[in-house]
Amino acid sequence: MTDARKNTDTNAAQVTGKPTLKTISKLSGLAIPTVSRALSDAPDISEKTKKKIREIAAEIGYVPNRAGVRLRTGKTLVISLILAPDSELMPHTAQLIGSIARALRETPYHLNVTPYLPDDDPMKPIRQIVENRLADAVILNRTQADDPRVAYLLEKQFPFATHGRTNMSERHAYFDYDNAAFGDFAVRHLAARGRKCIALLAPKRDQLYATHMIDGALAAATECGVSLTVLDDVDSDARINEIRAAIALRLKDNPDVDALITASGVAAMAAAAGAKEAGRHVDIFGKEATSILRFCNPNILTLREDVARAGAFLAEAVVAALNDPLGPPKQGLQVPSEADFNLA
């Protein structure tokens, strides 16, 4: 039997009844206030002590009384991820949720997912959380340039991080994918393959990353001497069948189009279906988080978006904001490179 297993069995054997902070204090030899602060991830407690306390807590099955914690500290020990549920983007969303949850596993915080429907006021869940103190911090995505949610959270001095940048990014934590670089990369690779007439299926224009992607692609098209058209009758957030039908019609009506750029893996697959319906062979360049498109269609080129990295960073960013409210916000950016490029 290993020493770790012996310790686990020994600690568990000493526990009678429901484990409490007093139980952990007795087993660790540390004062109850120290145990409590360690479990709350207090910055003045060493990582070695925190690890010891968490291991004992896990061994004996200690579960904090969140109501009691809230009464003592005012904390909920909850991080809320606010998402618009969209079945078309589930692989991307699942990776984001999973990576945030894994990153929070070694902290006292728990992840709650707060959904809002596309036709709801996006401010509604934010106000509910802040005004009723339902969480200690929030994580947002689908950011706009002048995002009212971000302005509100900054005004209320409520800890948060965004998956995506805003015009206020210098004041808040974020992790983003460099979509201007993605647009540039896609156009240059398609131009190098001899493509002359490219269509871009961009995200909804109210999302800042759409502007970044369009600007990057247009600048590269000018430099490469190729034509680039941004589709205005459909966006990459539309339903799969809507994208398929719009792409099929566009390719039938515009025989010069020889390549498509899409903003997501799902949109790339829908575009490929539309090209097949139109009886056209065109290059399709997409961005994906799951690395599965190469198994589906040999005509699809992709750049990898590391959503797992994004989720882990966002979790660390909000915990850092909670531990050090006056510290600089954590900010990260994934810049695509040749290493992320996958020719299916």
Coordinates of C-alpha atoms in Angstrom, one line a residue:
M1 CA 0.0 0.0 0.0
T2 CA 1.4 3.4 -0.9
D3 CA 2.0 6.2 1.6
A4 CA -0.6 8.3 0.0
R5 CA -3.2 5.6 0.2
K6 CA -2.2 4.9 3.9
N7 CA -2.7 8.6 4.7
T8 CA -6.0 8.6 3.0
D9 CA -7.2 5.6 4.9
T10 CA -5.8 6.9 8.2
N11 CA -7.5 10.3 7.8
A12 CA -10.8 8.8 6.7
A13 CA -10.7 6.3 9.7
Q14 CA -10.4 9.2 12.1
V15 CA -13.6 10.9 10.9
T16 CA -16.9 10.2 12.6
G17 CA -20.0 12.0 11.5
K18 CA -20.0 14.8 8.9
P19 CA -16.5 16.3 8.2
T20 CA -16.2 19.9 9.3
L21 CA -13.5 22.6 9.3
K22 CA -12.7 21.4 12.8
T23 CA -12.1 17.9 11.5
I24 CA -9.6 19.2 8.9
S25 CA -8.0 21.4 11.6
K26 CA -7.4 18.4 13.8
L27 CA -6.0 16.2 11.0
S28 CA -3.7 18.9 9.6
G29 CA -2.6 20.5 12.9
L30 CA -3.5 23.9 11.6
A31 CA -5.9 26.4 13.2
I32 CA -9.5 26.5 11.9
P33 CA -9.1 30.1 10.5
T34 CA -6.1 28.9 8.5
V35 CA -8.0 25.9 7.2
S36 CA -10.9 28.2 6.2
R37 CA -8.7 30.7 4.5
A38 CA -6.8 27.9 2.7
L39 CA -10.1 26.5 1.3
S40 CA -11.1 30.0 0.3
D41 CA -7.9 30.3 -1.7
A42 CA -6.7 33.3 0.3
P43 CA -3.6 34.9 -1.2
D44 CA -1.8 35.1 2.1
I45 CA -1.8 31.3 2.5
S46 CA 1.0 29.4 0.9
E47 CA 0.3 27.0 -2.0
K48 CA 1.9 24.2 -0.1
T49 CA -0.6 24.7 2.8
K50 CA -3.5 25.0 0.4
K51 CA -2.6 21.8 -1.3
K52 CA -2.3 20.0 2.0
I53 CA -5.7 21.2 3.2
R54 CA -7.4 20.4 -0.1
E55 CA -6.0 16.9 -0.1
I56 CA -7.2 16.2 3.4
A57 CA -10.6 17.7 2.5
A58 CA -10.9 15.5 -0.5
E59 CA -9.8 12.4 1.4
I60 CA -12.4 12.7 4.1
G61 CA -15.2 13.9 1.8
Y62 CA -15.5 17.4 3.2
V63 CA -18.1 19.6 1.4
P64 CA -18.2 23.2 2.4
N65 CA -21.5 24.6 3.5
R66 CA -21.9 27.3 0.9
A67 CA -24.7 29.0 2.9
G68 CA -22.4 29.2 5.9
V69 CA -19.5 30.4 3.7
R70 CA -21.7 33.2 2.3
L71 CA -22.8 34.3 5.8
R72 CA -19.2 34.4 7.0
T73 CA -17.4 35.9 4.0
G74 CA -20.1 37.2 1.6
K75 CA -18.8 34.9 -1.1
T76 CA -20.8 32.4 -3.1
L77 CA -17.8 30.4 -4.3
V78 CA -19.5 30.4 -7.7
I79 CA -18.2 31.5 -11.1
S80 CA -21.0 31.9 -13.7
L81 CA -20.4 31.3 -17.4
I82 CA -23.1 33.2 -19.3
L83 CA -23.9 31.5 -22.6
A84 CA -26.6 31.7 -25.3
P85 CA -27.4 28.0 -25.9
D86 CA -26.9 27.1 -29.5
S87 CA -27.0 23.5 -30.6
E88 CA -25.1 24.3 -33.8
L89 CA -22.0 25.2 -31.7
M90 CA -22.1 22.5 -29.1
P91 CA -18.6 21.0 -29.7
H92 CA -17.0 24.5 -29.2
T93 CA -19.2 25.3 -26.2
A94 CA -18.6 21.9 -24.6
Q95 CA -14.8 22.4 -24.8
L96 CA -15.1 25.8 -23.3
I97 CA -17.2 24.6 -20.4
G98 CA -15.0 21.6 -19.7
S99 CA -11.8 23.5 -19.7
I100 CA -13.1 26.2 -17.3
A101 CA -14.5 23.5 -15.0
R102 CA -11.1 21.6 -15.0
A103 CA -9.2 24.8 -14.3
L104 CA -11.5 25.6 -11.3
R105 CA -11.2 22.1 -9.9
E106 CA -8.2 23.0 -7.7
T107 CA -9.8 26.2 -6.4
P108 CA -12.7 26.6 -4.0
Y109 CA -14.9 27.9 -6.8
H110 CA -17.6 26.1 -8.6
L111 CA -18.8 26.7 -12.2
N112 CA -22.4 27.5 -13.0
V113 CA -23.6 27.9 -16.6
T114 CA -26.2 30.6 -16.9
P115 CA -28.1 30.4 -20.2
Y116 CA -30.0 33.1 -22.0
L117 CA -32.1 32.7 -25.1
P118 CA -31.1 34.6 -28.3
D119 CA -34.2 36.8 -28.1
D120 CA -33.6 37.7 -24.4
D121 CA -32.1 40.9 -23.2
P122 CA -28.4 39.9 -22.8
M123 CA -28.2 42.4 -19.8
K124 CA -30.9 40.4 -17.9
P125 CA -28.7 37.6 -16.6
I126 CA -25.9 40.0 -15.8
R127 CA -28.1 42.2 -13.7
Q128 CA -29.7 39.2 -11.9
I129 CA -26.3 37.9 -10.9
V130 CA -24.8 41.2 -9.8
E131 CA -27.9 42.6 -8.0
N132 CA -28.7 39.3 -6.2
R133 CA -25.0 38.4 -5.7
L134 CA -25.6 34.9 -7.3
A135 CA -21.9 34.5 -8.2
D136 CA -18.5 36.0 -7.3
A137 CA -17.5 36.6 -10.9
V138 CA -18.8 36.0 -14.5
I139 CA -17.3 34.9 -17.8
L140 CA -18.9 36.2 -21.0
N141 CA -18.5 35.5 -24.7
R142 CA -19.8 36.9 -28.0
T143 CA -18.5 40.3 -27.2
Q144 CA -19.4 43.5 -29.0
A145 CA -17.2 46.6 -29.5
D146 CA -19.1 48.8 -27.0
D147 CA -20.5 45.9 -25.1
P148 CA -23.1 47.1 -22.6
R149 CA -22.5 44.1 -20.3
V150 CA -18.9 45.0 -20.0
A151 CA -19.6 48.7 -19.3
Y152 CA -22.1 47.6 -16.6
L153 CA -19.7 45.2 -14.9
L154 CA -16.9 47.8 -15.0
E155 CA -19.2 50.4 -13.5
K156 CA -20.2 48.0 -10.7
Q157 CA -16.6 46.8 -10.2
F158 CA -17.8 43.2 -10.5
P159 CA -15.0 40.7 -11.4
F160 CA -15.3 39.2 -14.9
A161 CA -13.5 38.0 -17.9
T162 CA -14.5 37.9 -21.6
H163 CA -13.9 35.4 -24.3
G164 CA -13.2 38.0 -26.9
R165 CA -12.1 41.7 -26.8
T166 CA -14.0 44.9 -26.6
N167 CA -13.2 48.6 -27.1
M168 CA -12.7 48.6 -23.3
S169 CA -10.2 45.7 -23.3
E170 CA -7.4 47.6 -21.6
R171 CA -9.6 47.7 -18.5
H172 CA -10.7 44.1 -18.2
A173 CA -9.5 40.5 -18.4
Y174 CA -10.0 38.6 -21.6
F175 CA -8.8 35.8 -23.9
D176 CA -9.3 36.1 -27.6
Y177 CA -8.4 34.5 -30.9
D178 CA -6.7 36.8 -33.3
N179 CA -9.4 36.8 -36.0
A180 CA -7.7 39.5 -38.1
A181 CA -4.7 37.2 -38.3
F182 CA -7.0 34.3 -39.2
G183 CA -8.6 36.3 -42.1
D184 CA -5.1 37.3 -43.3
F185 CA -3.8 33.7 -43.1
A186 CA -6.8 32.2 -44.9
V187 CA -6.7 34.7 -47.8
R188 CA -2.9 34.3 -48.3
H189 CA -3.1 30.5 -48.3
L190 CA -6.0 30.5 -50.8
A191 CA -4.2 33.0 -53.0
A192 CA -1.1 30.8 -53.0
R193 CA -3.3 28.0 -54.2
G194 CA -4.3 30.1 -57.2
R195 CA -7.7 31.2 -56.0
K196 CA -8.8 34.6 -57.4
C197 CA -12.4 35.1 -56.2
I198 CA -13.0 34.5 -52.5
A199 CA -16.2 34.8 -50.5
L200 CA -16.1 35.3 -46.7
L201 CA -18.9 33.9 -44.5
A202 CA -18.3 36.1 -41.5
P203 CA -20.0 36.1 -38.0
K204 CA -22.8 38.5 -37.2
R205 CA -21.6 42.1 -37.6
D206 CA -22.5 43.1 -34.0
Q207 CA -19.7 40.8 -32.7
L208 CA -16.3 42.5 -32.6
Y209 CA -14.5 39.4 -33.9
A210 CA -16.4 39.8 -37.2
T211 CA -14.9 43.2 -37.7
H212 CA -11.4 41.8 -37.0
M213 CA -11.9 38.9 -39.4
I214 CA -13.2 41.1 -42.2
D215 CA -10.5 43.7 -41.8
G216 CA -7.8 41.1 -41.8
A217 CA -9.1 39.3 -44.9
L218 CA -9.8 42.5 -46.9
A219 CA -6.3 43.8 -46.2
A220 CA -4.7 40.5 -47.3
A221 CA -6.9 40.4 -50.4
T222 CA -5.7 43.8 -51.5
E223 CA -2.0 42.9 -51.0
C224 CA -2.5 39.5 -52.8
G225 CA -4.4 41.0 -55.7
V226 CA -7.4 38.8 -55.3
S227 CA -11.1 39.6 -55.0
L228 CA -12.9 39.2 -51.6
T229 CA -16.6 39.5 -51.1
V230 CA -18.1 39.5 -47.6
L231 CA -21.5 37.7 -47.8
D232 CA -24.3 39.9 -46.6
D233 CA -27.3 37.5 -46.9
V234 CA -26.1 35.0 -44.4
D235 CA -23.6 34.8 -41.5
S236 CA -21.7 32.0 -39.8
D237 CA -24.1 32.0 -36.8
A238 CA -27.0 31.0 -39.0
R239 CA -28.6 27.5 -38.9
I240 CA -26.8 24.8 -40.9
N241 CA -29.6 24.6 -43.5
E242 CA -29.7 28.3 -43.9
I243 CA -25.9 28.4 -44.6
R244 CA -26.1 25.4 -47.0
A245 CA -28.9 27.0 -49.0
A246 CA -27.3 30.4 -49.2
I247 CA -23.9 29.0 -50.2
A248 CA -25.5 26.8 -52.9
L249 CA -27.4 29.8 -54.3
R250 CA -24.3 32.0 -54.2
L251 CA -22.1 29.5 -56.1
K252 CA -24.8 28.8 -58.7
D253 CA -25.2 32.5 -59.4
N254 CA -21.5 33.4 -59.2
P255 CA -19.4 30.9 -61.1
D256 CA -16.2 32.9 -60.6
V257 CA -16.2 32.2 -56.8
D258 CA -13.5 29.6 -56.3
A259 CA -13.0 29.7 -52.5
L260 CA -14.9 30.3 -49.3
I261 CA -13.7 31.4 -45.9
T262 CA -15.9 30.5 -42.9
A263 CA -15.7 31.6 -39.2
S264 CA -16.4 28.1 -37.6
G265 CA -16.1 24.4 -38.2
V266 CA -19.8 24.0 -38.3
A267 CA -20.2 26.7 -40.9
A268 CA -17.4 25.1 -43.0
M269 CA -19.3 21.8 -43.1
A270 CA -22.5 23.6 -44.1
A271 CA -20.7 25.5 -46.8
A272 CA -19.2 22.2 -48.1
A273 CA -22.8 20.8 -48.3
G274 CA -23.9 24.0 -50.2
A275 CA -21.0 23.6 -52.7
K276 CA -21.9 20.0 -53.3
E277 CA -25.5 21.0 -53.9
A278 CA -24.4 23.6 -56.4
G279 CA -22.2 21.0 -58.1
R280 CA -19.1 23.1 -57.5
H281 CA -15.6 22.2 -56.3
V282 CA -14.3 25.1 -54.3
D283 CA -11.7 25.4 -51.6
I284 CA -13.1 26.0 -48.1
F285 CA -11.1 27.5 -45.3
G286 CA -12.4 27.2 -41.8
K287 CA -11.5 27.6 -38.1
E288 CA -12.2 24.7 -35.7
A289 CA -11.7 23.6 -32.2
T290 CA -12.1 19.9 -32.5
S291 CA -9.8 18.9 -35.4
I292 CA -12.4 16.7 -37.1
L293 CA -13.0 18.4 -40.4
R294 CA -10.1 16.7 -42.0
F295 CA -11.9 13.4 -41.5
C296 CA -15.1 14.7 -43.1
N297 CA -14.1 16.6 -46.3
P298 CA -10.7 16.7 -48.1
N299 CA -11.6 20.1 -49.6
I300 CA -11.6 21.9 -46.2
L301 CA -8.5 23.7 -45.0
T302 CA -8.5 24.6 -41.3
L303 CA -6.7 26.6 -38.6
R304 CA -7.1 25.3 -35.0
E305 CA -8.6 27.5 -32.3
D306 CA -7.4 26.3 -28.9
V307 CA -10.7 26.6 -27.0
A308 CA -9.3 24.5 -24.1
R309 CA -6.5 27.0 -23.6
A310 CA -9.1 29.8 -23.7
G311 CA -11.2 28.3 -21.0
A312 CA -8.3 27.6 -18.7
F313 CA -7.0 31.1 -19.1
L314 CA -10.4 32.7 -18.4
A315 CA -10.9 30.6 -15.3
E316 CA -7.4 31.7 -14.0
A317 CA -8.2 35.3 -15.0
V318 CA -11.4 35.6 -12.9
V319 CA -9.8 33.8 -9.9
A320 CA -6.9 36.2 -10.1
A321 CA -9.3 39.1 -10.2
L322 CA -11.0 37.8 -7.1
N323 CA -7.8 37.2 -5.2
D324 CA -6.2 40.6 -6.2
P325 CA -8.9 43.1 -7.2
L326 CA -6.4 45.9 -7.7
G327 CA -4.0 43.9 -9.8
P328 CA -3.7 44.2 -13.6
P329 CA -6.3 42.2 -15.5
K330 CA -5.0 38.9 -17.1
Q331 CA -5.1 39.1 -20.9
G332 CA -4.3 36.5 -23.5
L333 CA -4.4 36.2 -27.3
Q334 CA -4.0 33.1 -29.5
V335 CA -2.3 34.2 -32.7
P336 CA -2.7 31.5 -35.4
S337 CA 0.5 30.1 -37.0
E338 CA 1.6 27.5 -39.5
A339 CA 1.6 25.0 -36.6
D340 CA -2.2 25.4 -36.3
F341 CA -2.7 24.9 -40.0
N342 CA -4.1 21.6 -41.1
L343 CA -4.4 20.6 -44.8
A344 CA -7.0 17.9 -44.8

